[in-house]
Each structure stands twice: as structure tokens, then as C-alpha cells.
Coordinates of C-alpha atoms in Angstrom, one line a residue:
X218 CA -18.3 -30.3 -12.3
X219 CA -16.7 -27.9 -9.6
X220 CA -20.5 -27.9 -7.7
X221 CA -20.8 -31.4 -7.6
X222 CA -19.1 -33.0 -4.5
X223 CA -19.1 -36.0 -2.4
X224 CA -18.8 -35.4 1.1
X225 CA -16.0 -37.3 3.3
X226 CA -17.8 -38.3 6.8
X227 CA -15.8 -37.6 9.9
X228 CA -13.3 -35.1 8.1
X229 CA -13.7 -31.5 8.8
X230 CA -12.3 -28.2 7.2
X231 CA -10.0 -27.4 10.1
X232 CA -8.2 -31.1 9.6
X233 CA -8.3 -32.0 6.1
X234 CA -6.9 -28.3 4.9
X235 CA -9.5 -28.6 2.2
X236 CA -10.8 -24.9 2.5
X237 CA -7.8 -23.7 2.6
X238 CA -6.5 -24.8 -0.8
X239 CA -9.2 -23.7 -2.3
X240 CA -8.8 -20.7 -0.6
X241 CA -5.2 -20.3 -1.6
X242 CA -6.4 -20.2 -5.2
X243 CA -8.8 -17.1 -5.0
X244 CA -5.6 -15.6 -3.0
X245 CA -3.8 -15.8 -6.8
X246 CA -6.5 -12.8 -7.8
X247 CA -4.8 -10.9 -4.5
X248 CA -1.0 -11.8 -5.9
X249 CA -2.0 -10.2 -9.6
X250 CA -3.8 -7.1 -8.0
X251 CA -0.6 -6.7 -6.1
X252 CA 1.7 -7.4 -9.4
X253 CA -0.7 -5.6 -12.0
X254 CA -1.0 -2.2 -9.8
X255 CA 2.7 -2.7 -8.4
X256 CA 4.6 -3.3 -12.0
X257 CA 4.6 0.1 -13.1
X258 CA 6.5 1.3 -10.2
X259 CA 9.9 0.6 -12.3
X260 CA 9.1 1.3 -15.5
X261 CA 8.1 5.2 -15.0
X262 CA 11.2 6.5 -16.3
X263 CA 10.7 4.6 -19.5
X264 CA 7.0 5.9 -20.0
X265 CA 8.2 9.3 -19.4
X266 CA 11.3 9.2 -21.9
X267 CA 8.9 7.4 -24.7
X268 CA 5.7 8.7 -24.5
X269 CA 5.4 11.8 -22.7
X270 CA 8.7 13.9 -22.3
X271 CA 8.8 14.1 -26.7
X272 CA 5.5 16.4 -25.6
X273 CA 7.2 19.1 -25.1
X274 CA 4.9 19.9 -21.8
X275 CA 4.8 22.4 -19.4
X276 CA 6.0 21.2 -15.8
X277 CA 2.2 20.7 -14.4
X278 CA 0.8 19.1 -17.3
X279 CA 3.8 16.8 -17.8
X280 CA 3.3 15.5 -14.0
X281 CA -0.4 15.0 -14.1
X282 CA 0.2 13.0 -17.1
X283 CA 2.9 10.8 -15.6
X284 CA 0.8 10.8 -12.5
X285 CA -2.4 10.0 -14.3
X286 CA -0.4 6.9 -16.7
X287 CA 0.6 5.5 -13.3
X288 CA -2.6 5.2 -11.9
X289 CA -4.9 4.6 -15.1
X290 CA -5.3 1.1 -13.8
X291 CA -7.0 2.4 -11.3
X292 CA -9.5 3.8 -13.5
X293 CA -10.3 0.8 -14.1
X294 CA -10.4 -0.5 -10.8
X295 CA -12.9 1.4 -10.0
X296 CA -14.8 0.2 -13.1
X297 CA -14.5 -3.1 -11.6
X298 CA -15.3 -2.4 -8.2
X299 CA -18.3 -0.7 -9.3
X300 CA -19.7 -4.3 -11.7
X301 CA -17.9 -6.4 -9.1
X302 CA -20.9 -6.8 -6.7
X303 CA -23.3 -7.4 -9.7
X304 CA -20.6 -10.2 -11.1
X305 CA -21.3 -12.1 -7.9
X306 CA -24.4 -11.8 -7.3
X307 CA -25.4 -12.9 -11.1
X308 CA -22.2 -14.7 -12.4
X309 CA -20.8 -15.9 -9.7
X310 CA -18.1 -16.2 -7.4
X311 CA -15.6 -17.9 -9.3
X312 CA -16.6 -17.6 -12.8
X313 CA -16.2 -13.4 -11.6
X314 CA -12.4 -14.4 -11.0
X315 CA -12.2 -16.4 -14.3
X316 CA -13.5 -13.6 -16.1
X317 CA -10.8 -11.0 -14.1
X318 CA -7.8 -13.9 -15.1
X319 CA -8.5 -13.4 -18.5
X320 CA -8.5 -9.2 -18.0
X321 CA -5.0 -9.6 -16.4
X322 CA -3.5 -11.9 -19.0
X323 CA -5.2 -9.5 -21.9
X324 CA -3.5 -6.2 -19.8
X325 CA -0.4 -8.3 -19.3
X326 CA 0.3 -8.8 -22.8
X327 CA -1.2 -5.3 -24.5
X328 CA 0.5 -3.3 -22.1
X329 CA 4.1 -4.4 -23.0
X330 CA 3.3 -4.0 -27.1
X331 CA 0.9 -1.1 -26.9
X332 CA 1.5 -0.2 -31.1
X333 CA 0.6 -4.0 -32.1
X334 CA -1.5 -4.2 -34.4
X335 CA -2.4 -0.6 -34.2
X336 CA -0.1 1.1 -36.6
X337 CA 1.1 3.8 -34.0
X338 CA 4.4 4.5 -32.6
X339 CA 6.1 7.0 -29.7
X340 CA 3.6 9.2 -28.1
X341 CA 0.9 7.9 -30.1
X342 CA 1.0 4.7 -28.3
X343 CA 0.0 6.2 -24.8
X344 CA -3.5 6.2 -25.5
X345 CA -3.8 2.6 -26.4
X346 CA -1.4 1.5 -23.5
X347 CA -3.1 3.8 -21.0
X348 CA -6.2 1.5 -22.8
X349 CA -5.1 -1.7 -21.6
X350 CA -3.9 -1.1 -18.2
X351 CA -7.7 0.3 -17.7
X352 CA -8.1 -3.3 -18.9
X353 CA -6.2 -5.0 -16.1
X354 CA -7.6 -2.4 -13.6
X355 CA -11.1 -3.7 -14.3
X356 CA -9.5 -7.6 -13.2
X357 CA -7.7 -6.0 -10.2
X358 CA -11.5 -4.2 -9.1
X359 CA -13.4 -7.4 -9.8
X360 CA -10.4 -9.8 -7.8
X361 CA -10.1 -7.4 -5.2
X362 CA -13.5 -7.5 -4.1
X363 CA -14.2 -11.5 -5.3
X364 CA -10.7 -13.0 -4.0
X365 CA -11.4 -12.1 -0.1
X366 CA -15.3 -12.3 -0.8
X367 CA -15.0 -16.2 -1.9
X368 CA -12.6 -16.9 0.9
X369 CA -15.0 -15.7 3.1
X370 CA -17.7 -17.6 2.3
X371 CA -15.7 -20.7 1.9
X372 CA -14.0 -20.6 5.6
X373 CA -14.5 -21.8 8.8
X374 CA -15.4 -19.2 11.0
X375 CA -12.6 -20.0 13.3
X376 CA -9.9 -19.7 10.4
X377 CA -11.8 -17.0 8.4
X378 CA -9.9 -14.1 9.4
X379 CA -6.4 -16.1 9.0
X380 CA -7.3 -17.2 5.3
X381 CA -9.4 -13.7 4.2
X382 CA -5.5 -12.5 5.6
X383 CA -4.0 -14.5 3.1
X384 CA -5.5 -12.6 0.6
X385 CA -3.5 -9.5 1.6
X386 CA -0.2 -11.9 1.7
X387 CA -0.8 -12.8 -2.0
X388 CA -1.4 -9.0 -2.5
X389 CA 1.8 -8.0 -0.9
X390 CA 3.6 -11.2 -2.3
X391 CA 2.8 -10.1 -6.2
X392 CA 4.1 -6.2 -5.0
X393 CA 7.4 -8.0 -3.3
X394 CA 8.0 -9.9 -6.3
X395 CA 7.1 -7.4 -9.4
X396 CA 9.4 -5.9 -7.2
X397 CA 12.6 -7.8 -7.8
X398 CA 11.0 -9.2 -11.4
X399 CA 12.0 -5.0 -12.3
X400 CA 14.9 -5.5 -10.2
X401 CA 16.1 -8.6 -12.3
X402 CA 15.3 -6.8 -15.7
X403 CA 16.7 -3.4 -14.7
X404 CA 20.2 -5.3 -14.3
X405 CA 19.4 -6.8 -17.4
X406 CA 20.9 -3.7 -19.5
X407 CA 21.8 0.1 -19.2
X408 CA 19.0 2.5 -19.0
X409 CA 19.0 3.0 -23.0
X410 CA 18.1 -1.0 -23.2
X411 CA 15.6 -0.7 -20.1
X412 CA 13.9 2.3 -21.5
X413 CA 13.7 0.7 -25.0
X414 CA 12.5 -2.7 -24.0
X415 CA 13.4 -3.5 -20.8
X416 CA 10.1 -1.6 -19.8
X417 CA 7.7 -4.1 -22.1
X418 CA 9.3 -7.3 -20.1
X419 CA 7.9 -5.9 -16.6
X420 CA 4.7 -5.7 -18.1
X421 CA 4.7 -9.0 -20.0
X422 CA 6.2 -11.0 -17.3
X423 CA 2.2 -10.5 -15.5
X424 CA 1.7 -13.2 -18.2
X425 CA 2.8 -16.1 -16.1
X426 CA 0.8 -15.4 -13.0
X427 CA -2.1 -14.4 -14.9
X428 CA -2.7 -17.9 -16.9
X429 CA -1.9 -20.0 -14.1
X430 CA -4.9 -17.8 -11.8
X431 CA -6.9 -18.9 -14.7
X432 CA -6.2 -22.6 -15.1
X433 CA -6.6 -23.2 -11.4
X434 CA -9.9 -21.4 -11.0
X435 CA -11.3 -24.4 -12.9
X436 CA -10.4 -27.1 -10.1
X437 CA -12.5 -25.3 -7.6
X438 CA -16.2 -24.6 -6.9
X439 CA -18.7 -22.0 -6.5
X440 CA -19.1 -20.8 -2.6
X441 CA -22.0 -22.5 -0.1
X442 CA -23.5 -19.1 -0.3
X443 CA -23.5 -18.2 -4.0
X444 CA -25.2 -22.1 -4.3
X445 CA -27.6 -21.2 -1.8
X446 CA -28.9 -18.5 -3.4
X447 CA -29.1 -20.3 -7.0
X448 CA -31.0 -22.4 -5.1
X449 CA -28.4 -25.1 -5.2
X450 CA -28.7 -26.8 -1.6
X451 CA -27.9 -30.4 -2.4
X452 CA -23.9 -28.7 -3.5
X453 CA -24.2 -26.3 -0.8
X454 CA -24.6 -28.9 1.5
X455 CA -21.7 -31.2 0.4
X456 CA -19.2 -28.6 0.1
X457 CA -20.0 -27.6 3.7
X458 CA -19.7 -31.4 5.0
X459 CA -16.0 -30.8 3.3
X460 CA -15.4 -27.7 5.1
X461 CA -17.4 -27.2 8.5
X462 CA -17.9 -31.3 8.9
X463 CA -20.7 -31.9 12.0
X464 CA -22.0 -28.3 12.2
X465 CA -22.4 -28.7 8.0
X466 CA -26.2 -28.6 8.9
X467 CA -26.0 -25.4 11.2
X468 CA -24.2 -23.4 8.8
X469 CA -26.8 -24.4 6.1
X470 CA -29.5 -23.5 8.0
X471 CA -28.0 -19.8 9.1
X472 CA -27.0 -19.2 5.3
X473 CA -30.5 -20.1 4.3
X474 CA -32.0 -17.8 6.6
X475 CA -30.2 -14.8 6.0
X476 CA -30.8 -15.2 2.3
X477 CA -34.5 -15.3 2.4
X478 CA -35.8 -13.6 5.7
X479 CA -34.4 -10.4 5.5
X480 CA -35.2 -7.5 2.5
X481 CA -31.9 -7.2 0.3
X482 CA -32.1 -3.3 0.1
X483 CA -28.9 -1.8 0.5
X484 CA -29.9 0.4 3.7
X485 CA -32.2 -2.5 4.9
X486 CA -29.6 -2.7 8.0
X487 CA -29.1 1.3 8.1
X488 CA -27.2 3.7 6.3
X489 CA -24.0 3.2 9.0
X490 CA -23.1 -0.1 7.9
X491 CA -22.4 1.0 4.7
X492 CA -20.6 4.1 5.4
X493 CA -18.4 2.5 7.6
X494 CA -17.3 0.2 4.9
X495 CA -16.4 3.0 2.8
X496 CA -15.0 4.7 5.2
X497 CA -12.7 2.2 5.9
X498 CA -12.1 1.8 2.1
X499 CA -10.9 5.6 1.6
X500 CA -9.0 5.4 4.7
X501 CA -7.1 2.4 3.7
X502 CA -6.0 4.2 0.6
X503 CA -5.8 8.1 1.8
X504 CA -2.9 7.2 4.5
X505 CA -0.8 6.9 1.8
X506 CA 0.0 3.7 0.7
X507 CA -0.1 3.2 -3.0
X508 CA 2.1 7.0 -3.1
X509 CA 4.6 4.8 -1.4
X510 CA 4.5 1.7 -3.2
X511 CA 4.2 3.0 -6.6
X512 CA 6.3 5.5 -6.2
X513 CA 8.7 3.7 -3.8
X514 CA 11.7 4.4 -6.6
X515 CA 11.1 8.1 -7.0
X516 CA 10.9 8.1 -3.6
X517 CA 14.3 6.6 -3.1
X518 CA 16.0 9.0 -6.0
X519 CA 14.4 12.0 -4.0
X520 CA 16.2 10.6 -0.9
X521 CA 19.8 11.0 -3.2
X522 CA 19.6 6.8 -4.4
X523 CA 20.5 6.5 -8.0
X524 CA 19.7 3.4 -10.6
X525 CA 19.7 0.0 -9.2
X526 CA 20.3 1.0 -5.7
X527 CA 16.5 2.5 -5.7
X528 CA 15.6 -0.4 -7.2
X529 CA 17.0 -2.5 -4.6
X530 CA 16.0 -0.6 -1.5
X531 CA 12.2 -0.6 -3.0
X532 CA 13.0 -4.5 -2.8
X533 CA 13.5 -4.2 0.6
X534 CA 10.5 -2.3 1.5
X535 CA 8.7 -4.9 -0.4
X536 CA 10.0 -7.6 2.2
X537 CA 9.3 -6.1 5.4
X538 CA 6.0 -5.2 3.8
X539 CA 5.9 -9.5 3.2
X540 CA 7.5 -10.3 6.8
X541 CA 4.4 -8.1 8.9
X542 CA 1.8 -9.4 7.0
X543 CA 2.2 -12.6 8.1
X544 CA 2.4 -11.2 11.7
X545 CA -1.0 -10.0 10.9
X546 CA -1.7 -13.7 9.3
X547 CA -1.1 -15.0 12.8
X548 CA -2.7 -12.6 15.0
X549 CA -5.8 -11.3 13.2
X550 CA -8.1 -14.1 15.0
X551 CA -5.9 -14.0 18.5
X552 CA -5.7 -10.3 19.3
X553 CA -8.8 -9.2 17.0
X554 CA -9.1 -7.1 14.2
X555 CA -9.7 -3.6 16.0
X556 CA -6.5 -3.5 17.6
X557 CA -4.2 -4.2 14.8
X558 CA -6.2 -1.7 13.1
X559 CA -5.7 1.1 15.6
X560 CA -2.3 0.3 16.6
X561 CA -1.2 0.3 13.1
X562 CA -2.3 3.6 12.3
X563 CA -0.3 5.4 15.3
X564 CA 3.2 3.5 13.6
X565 CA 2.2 5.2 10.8
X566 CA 1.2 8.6 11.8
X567 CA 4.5 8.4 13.6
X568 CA 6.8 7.3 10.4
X569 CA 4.7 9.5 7.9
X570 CA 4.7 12.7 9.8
X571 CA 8.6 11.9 10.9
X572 CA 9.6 11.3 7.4
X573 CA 8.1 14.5 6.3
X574 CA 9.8 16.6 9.1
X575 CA 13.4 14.6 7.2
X576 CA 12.5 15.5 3.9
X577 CA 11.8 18.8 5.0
X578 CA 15.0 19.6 6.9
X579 CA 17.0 17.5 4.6
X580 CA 18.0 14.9 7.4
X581 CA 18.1 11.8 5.2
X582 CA 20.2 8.6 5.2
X583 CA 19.6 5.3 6.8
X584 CA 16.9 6.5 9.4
X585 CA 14.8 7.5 5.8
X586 CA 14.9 4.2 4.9
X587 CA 14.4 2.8 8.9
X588 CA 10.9 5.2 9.0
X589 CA 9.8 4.2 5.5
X590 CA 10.3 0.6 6.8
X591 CA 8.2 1.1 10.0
X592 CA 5.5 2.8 8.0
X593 CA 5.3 -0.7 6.0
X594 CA 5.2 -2.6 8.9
X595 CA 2.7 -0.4 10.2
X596 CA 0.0 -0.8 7.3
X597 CA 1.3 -4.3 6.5
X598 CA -0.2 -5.9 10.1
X599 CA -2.8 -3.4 9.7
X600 CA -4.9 -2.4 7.5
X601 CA -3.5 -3.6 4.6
X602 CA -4.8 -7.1 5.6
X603 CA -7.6 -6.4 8.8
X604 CA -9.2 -4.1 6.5
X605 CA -10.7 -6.3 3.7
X606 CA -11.1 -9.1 6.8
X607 CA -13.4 -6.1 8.1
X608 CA -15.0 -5.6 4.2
X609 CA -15.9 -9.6 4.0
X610 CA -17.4 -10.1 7.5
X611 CA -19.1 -6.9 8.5
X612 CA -21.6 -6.8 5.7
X613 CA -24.9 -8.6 6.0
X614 CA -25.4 -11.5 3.9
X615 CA -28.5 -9.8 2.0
X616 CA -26.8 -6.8 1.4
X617 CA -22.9 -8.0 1.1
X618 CA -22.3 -8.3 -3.0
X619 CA -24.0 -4.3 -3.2
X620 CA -22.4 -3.0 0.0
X621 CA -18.9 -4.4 -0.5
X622 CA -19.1 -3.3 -4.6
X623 CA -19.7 0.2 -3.1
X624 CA -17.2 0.0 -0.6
X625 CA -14.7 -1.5 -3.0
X626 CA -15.5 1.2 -5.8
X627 CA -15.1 3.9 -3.0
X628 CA -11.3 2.3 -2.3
X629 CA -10.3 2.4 -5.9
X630 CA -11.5 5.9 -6.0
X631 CA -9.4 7.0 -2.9
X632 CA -6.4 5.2 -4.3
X633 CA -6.6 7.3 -7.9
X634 CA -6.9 10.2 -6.0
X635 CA -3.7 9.8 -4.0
X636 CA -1.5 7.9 -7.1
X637 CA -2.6 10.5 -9.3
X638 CA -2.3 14.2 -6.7
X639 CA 1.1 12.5 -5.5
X640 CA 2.9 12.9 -9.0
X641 CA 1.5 16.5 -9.5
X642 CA 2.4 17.5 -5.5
X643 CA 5.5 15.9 -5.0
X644 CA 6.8 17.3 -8.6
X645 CA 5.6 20.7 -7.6
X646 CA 8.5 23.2 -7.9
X647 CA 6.9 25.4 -5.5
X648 CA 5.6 23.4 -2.7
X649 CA 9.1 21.5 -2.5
X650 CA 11.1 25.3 -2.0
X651 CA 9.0 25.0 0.8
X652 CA 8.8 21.3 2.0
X653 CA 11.8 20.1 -0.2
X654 CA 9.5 17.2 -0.8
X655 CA 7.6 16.6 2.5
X656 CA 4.6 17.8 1.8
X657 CA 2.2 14.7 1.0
X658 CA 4.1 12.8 3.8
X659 CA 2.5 15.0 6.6
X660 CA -0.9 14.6 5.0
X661 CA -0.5 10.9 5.1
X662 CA 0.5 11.3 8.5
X663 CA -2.7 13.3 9.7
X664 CA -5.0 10.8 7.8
X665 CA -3.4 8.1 9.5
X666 CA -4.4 9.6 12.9
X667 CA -8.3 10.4 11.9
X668 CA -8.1 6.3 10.3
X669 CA -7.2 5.1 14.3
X670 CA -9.6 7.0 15.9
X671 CA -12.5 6.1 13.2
X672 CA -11.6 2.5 14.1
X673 CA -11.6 3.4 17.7
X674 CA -14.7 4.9 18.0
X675 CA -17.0 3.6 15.1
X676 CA -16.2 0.0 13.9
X677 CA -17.6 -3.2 16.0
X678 CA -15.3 -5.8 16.8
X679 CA -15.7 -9.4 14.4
X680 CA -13.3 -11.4 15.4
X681 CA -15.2 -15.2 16.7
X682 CA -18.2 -14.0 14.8
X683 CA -20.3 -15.5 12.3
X684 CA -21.2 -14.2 9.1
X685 CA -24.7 -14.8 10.3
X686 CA -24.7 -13.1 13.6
X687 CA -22.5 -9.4 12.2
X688 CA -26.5 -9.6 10.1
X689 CA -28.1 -9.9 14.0
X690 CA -25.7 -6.8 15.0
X691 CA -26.3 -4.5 12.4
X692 CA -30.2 -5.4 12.8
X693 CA -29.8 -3.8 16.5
X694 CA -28.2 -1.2 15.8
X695 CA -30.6 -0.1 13.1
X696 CA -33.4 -0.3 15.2

């Protein structure tokens, strides 16, 4: 049984690596929440051509359509973020992430054949597609709260913020390579091949990461935590021997005690804590990110790119988005999380509100691409990773599964919002005589500004902290 362990004397987490492999395998829920929200950025055209254009639509309702297909994952992300605290608090840890594998590999597969077994055809088969991405955006709500959550709890304090970062590389890892996967099948055929089944391959290819997220979860065990609740000290006590070696006995006793002494009410440690979780959640998602990245080949057409070169400079913004996440990898527990986080939200206030003033003057070319590029950067050492690093140590252990299901909900919300108002602004025929499609990327810009100076002024450093003592800080600050 995953539970049952024998511990290794004299080994500890920091030198036998043994943490972080079984950390690596909760990251595969990060690399399918980046692939599963990330794949329909090249098959958009298709969906439009097959299921929505033979409408016959007016130009607002055609875009909030579009708009709302792209981002009906994300209805289901919230869905999941909402159960996802209640999955690990009564399931489990890891038998949560089985149960999102299995989502992802039943979205991966229904998605690309939306009529099987339904009897419907053409725009008919919206509905039932639009069905099973909400499918695979319940997996990507549950994973994206129980991939960094189990990491977490499975990591040495003094590589938790390194390997809660990997989370966010896997994430950014299954956007980079959905990425070229579209890329690859794009070049596959002309566009009347890509829109006719081109399109289902991008979707099916989830398949492959999906089943191996699932076989691996079963070589791995429940956190110290999650067995410390159940009641399940003797495992909770080996596992730690594995992972914290000497001080096994110290973490046990800290774990304990924030599980029994303290009330598990959600505002038992004050109504801030938990706003300031979701407040970093909506800001993560309001500067703009997913617009970008699911719209990154739109995006690219609007800047004059045709076919395969949009395809290929969304590529590229996938890799620089890859190459500063690990710069946040390595510097999350050197330079501390607050400082990434605030000096990544001036790049991109800088690159959104610059790329805006381009757009609006018509001034593209290379610097487009350079801007777009250090917006990336910007969120990539940022928060893209520091934030769920913040969301998976500044919770209190009594409270963390509700607050951080809250939190996580809250993100998912914030990131329909923007997916789906991008579509319907950016399409607007009005707003772009105006802006000539600037618009949103001022907006983005602003939030960007308010998300540095919340961070400035309102969030407490963790960086060298326990789990245990961020419970001792938000108990002062309550009183």
C-alpha cells in the first residue's frame, strides 16, 4: 500500500530526492491543467468554421459564443475548485488527483469526437463538446488546487517553495508543448484538413499525458498531513523519516497540533487571510494572462501574422514563458516570494500598457512580439509560479482545504471572466475604430499595477517559514 512505508535511518528528504519525485508526480496534474486549458488556443478557427459560423449570428452573439466555447473549461474549473477543498479534506490528497486523471483522459477523448455515440452532427455537436471540456475543467479545478496542495505538504520546508514552483513549470511545460503538439498538426495539412480533423487530434493528443498522470499516481502516497488527520500517525510518521529524516519527530508534533488545537472555521484566523487569498487569485487571472495564452494566435493574426507563422510565434512565447519560470524555480526561496511578485507586476504593467499604446497607433512588428515576450517573462517568474507558493503556505492548517477551495474557485472565476469578455471586446467593431485592438491590453496593464501594490502593501512574506508557524502569524494578526 502507498501509506505503508519503511523508513531509511540516516537518509533525509534533502539527500535522497525522495520528496521530490513524488513531488514531480502531482506536478503531472500542473502539465494537463496547462495542456487541457492551453489546447484550444489552435483549434479556434476550426470550432468557428464547424459549429458556430453555419449560425448565421449576429457579430456580438457570434463572439460571446466563440468566446464562451474557449473558456467553457473554465466553467468547469470553477466547479472543481469549488469540491476541490471538500475532495481533500474527505477523499484525499491523491485519490482527489486520481479522480481529476480520469476527468482529463474522459475530456481528452470526448472533446475530439463530440457526435460519438450521440447521433448529432455540425452545430449540433457544440453542446455535447462544450459538455466535455466542462468535464476536463472540473480535473483542471480539482489538480490545480491538489497538485501544489500535496507538494506542499510533502516538502521540506527548505525546498518547499522550489518544488510547489515546479508545479507552475509543469503548468507552463503542458501550455509550451500543446503549443508545438498544434504546431506539429497544423503543418500536418491545409486548413480544409486542419478544420476537418486536424482540430479533433489537438484534443485527443491530451490522451497520452492524461493516462500516464493516472498510472503514476498509484506509486505514491497520501500526504503526512492528510494521514494525520485520518488519524494515521504510524504512516505519517514513516513518510516524514523519508522526507525530513532527524526533525521527522518535530514536524509530527507541529502537524498534530495544528490539526487538533485550533477550531477549523473558516474565519477562525480572521476574515483577511482569506481575502487575501482571493485576492491574489483574481489578480493572478485579471492581469491578463489566459487572454494571452489562449488567444496568443489571434493575437498574432491581429498583429498581420498569417497560418503557421502565428502558430510558430505563439510557440515562442510559450518558451520564454518555460525559460523564466525556472528563473522563478531558482529564486523563489533565495530572494523571497514578495519581491518576484512585485517586481513582476511592474514588467508587466510596462509591456501590457506599451503593447496597447502599438496596437493603438498601429506601430507593430518585432518590438510586438519583444513586449509580448517581456510580459511572459514578467508573469512567468512571478505570479504565475509565487502565486500558488503563496496559496499553499499562507493558509492555516485548520482552515487550508476550505480557504484554498475558495481561493481556487475565486481564480477560475476571474479567469472565465477575462477568456470569455476578451473574445467579445477584442472582436468589437466599435471599440477597435477606436483602439484598433488595444483596448483590453491597457486594462491588463492597470490591473497589473493595483496586483504590485496589493502585494506590496497587504501580503506577509513566507519564504523560510513553516506551515506551522504562517497558523502562529495569522493568529496575531487576528487578535
Amino acid at each position: 500500500m502507498p501509506g505503508q512505508l519503511k523508513t531509511k535511518p540516516g537518509r533525509t528528504g534533502m539527500s535522497n530526492g525522495y520528496a521530490t519525485r513524488i513531488a514531480l508526480v502531482a506536478t503531472l496534474g500542473g502539465l494537463l491543467f496547462g495542456y487541457d486549458t492551453a489546447v484550444i488556443s489552435g483549434a479556434i478557427g476550426a470550432l468557428e468554421a464547424n459549429f458556430i459560423a453555419p449560425q448565421g449570428l449576429s457579430e456580438t452573439a457570434r463572439n460571446s459564443l466563440t468566446g464562451f466555447t474557449v473558456s467553457s473549461a473554465l466553467i468547469g474549473c470553477i466547479l472543481g475548485g469549488i469540491v476541490a477543498g471538500w475532495v481533500a479534506d474527505h477523499w484525499g490528497r491523491r485519490r482527489g488527483l486520481i479522480v481529476a486523471a480520469v476527468l482529463f483522459l474522459i475530456c481528452s477523448i470526448g472533446s475530439a469526437y463530440p457526435e460519438l455515440g450521440l447521433g448529432v452532427s455540425g452545430p449540433d455537436a457544440l453542446t455535447p463538446f462544450n459538455i466535455y471540456r466542462v468535464i476536463g475543467g472540473i480535473g483542471v479545478g480539482i489538480a490545480s488546487m491538489l497538485s501544489p496542495l500535496y507538494i506542499a505538504e510533502v516538502a521540506p520546508r527548505e525546498k518547499r517553495g522550489q518544488l510547489v514552483s515546479y508545479n507552475q513549470m509543469a503548468i507552463v511545460l503542458g501550455i509550451f508543448g500543446v503549443y508545438f503538439v498544434n504546431y506539429a498538426i497544423a503543418r500536418g495539412g491545409d486548413q480544409t484538413w486542419l478544420y476537418s480533423h486536424g482540430w479533433r487530434y489537438m484534443f485527443l493528443s491530451e490522451a497520452v499525458p492524461s493516462l500516464a498522470f493516472l498510472v503514476f499516481l498509484f506509486s505514491v502516497p497520501e500526504t503526512p498531513r492528510y494521514l494525520v488527520m485520518k488519524g494515521k500517525e504510524a504512516d505519517a510518521k514513516a513518510l516524514l523519516e523519508r522526507i525530513e529524516g532527524s526533525t521527522a519527530p518535530v514536524v509530527l508534533q507541529e502537524i498534530r497540533g495544528s490539526l487538533v488545537q485550533h477550531s477549523d472555521k473558516l474565519l477562525s484566523y480572521g476574515w483577511f487571510v482569506v481575502i487575501a487569498g482571493i485576492l491574489l487569485s483574481v489578480f493572478q487571472q485579471t492581469v491578463g494572462i489566459n487572454a494571452v495564452l489562449y488567444y496568443a494566435p489571434l493575437m498574432f493574426q491581429n498583429m498581420g501574422m498569417q497560418g503557421d507563422t502565428a502558430f510558430l510565434q505563439t510557440a515562442i512565447v510559450g518558451a520564454f514563458n518555460v525559460l523564466f519560470t525556472i528563473v522563478a524555480i531558482f529564486t523563489v526561496d533565495k530572494w523571497g516570494r514578495r519581491p518576484l511578485m512585485v517586481w513582476g507586476a511592474a514588467l508587466m504593467a510596462v509591456s501590457m500598457l506599451a503593447l496597447g499604446f502599438m496596437f493603438a497607433s498601429n506601430a507593430l512588428g518585432p518590438a510586438a512580439l519583444v513586449v509580448v515576450i517581456a510580459y511572459i517573462a514578467g508573469f512567468a517568474f512571478s505570479w504565475g509560479p509565487v502565486t500558488w507558493v503563496l496559496l499553499s503556505e499562507m493558509f492555516p492548517n485548520a482552515i487550508k482545504g476550505k480557504a484554498m477551495g475558495i481561493a481556487v474557485a475565486a481564480q477560475w472565476i476571474a479567469n472565465l471572466i477575462v477568456s470569455w469578455s476578451f473574445k467579445v471586446l477584442d472582436g468589437n467593431s466599435a471599440l477597435n475604430a477606436l483602439f484598433n485592438h488595444g483596448f483590453c491590453y491597457w486594462m491588463y496593464g492597470v490591473i497589473s499595477i493595483l496586483a504590485g501594490l496589493f502585494v506590496w502593501k497587504y501580503v506577509p512574506e513566507t519564504k523560510g517559514r513553516s506551515l506551522e508557524e504562517m497558523e502562529r502569524l495569522w493568529t496575531a494578526k487576528s487578535v
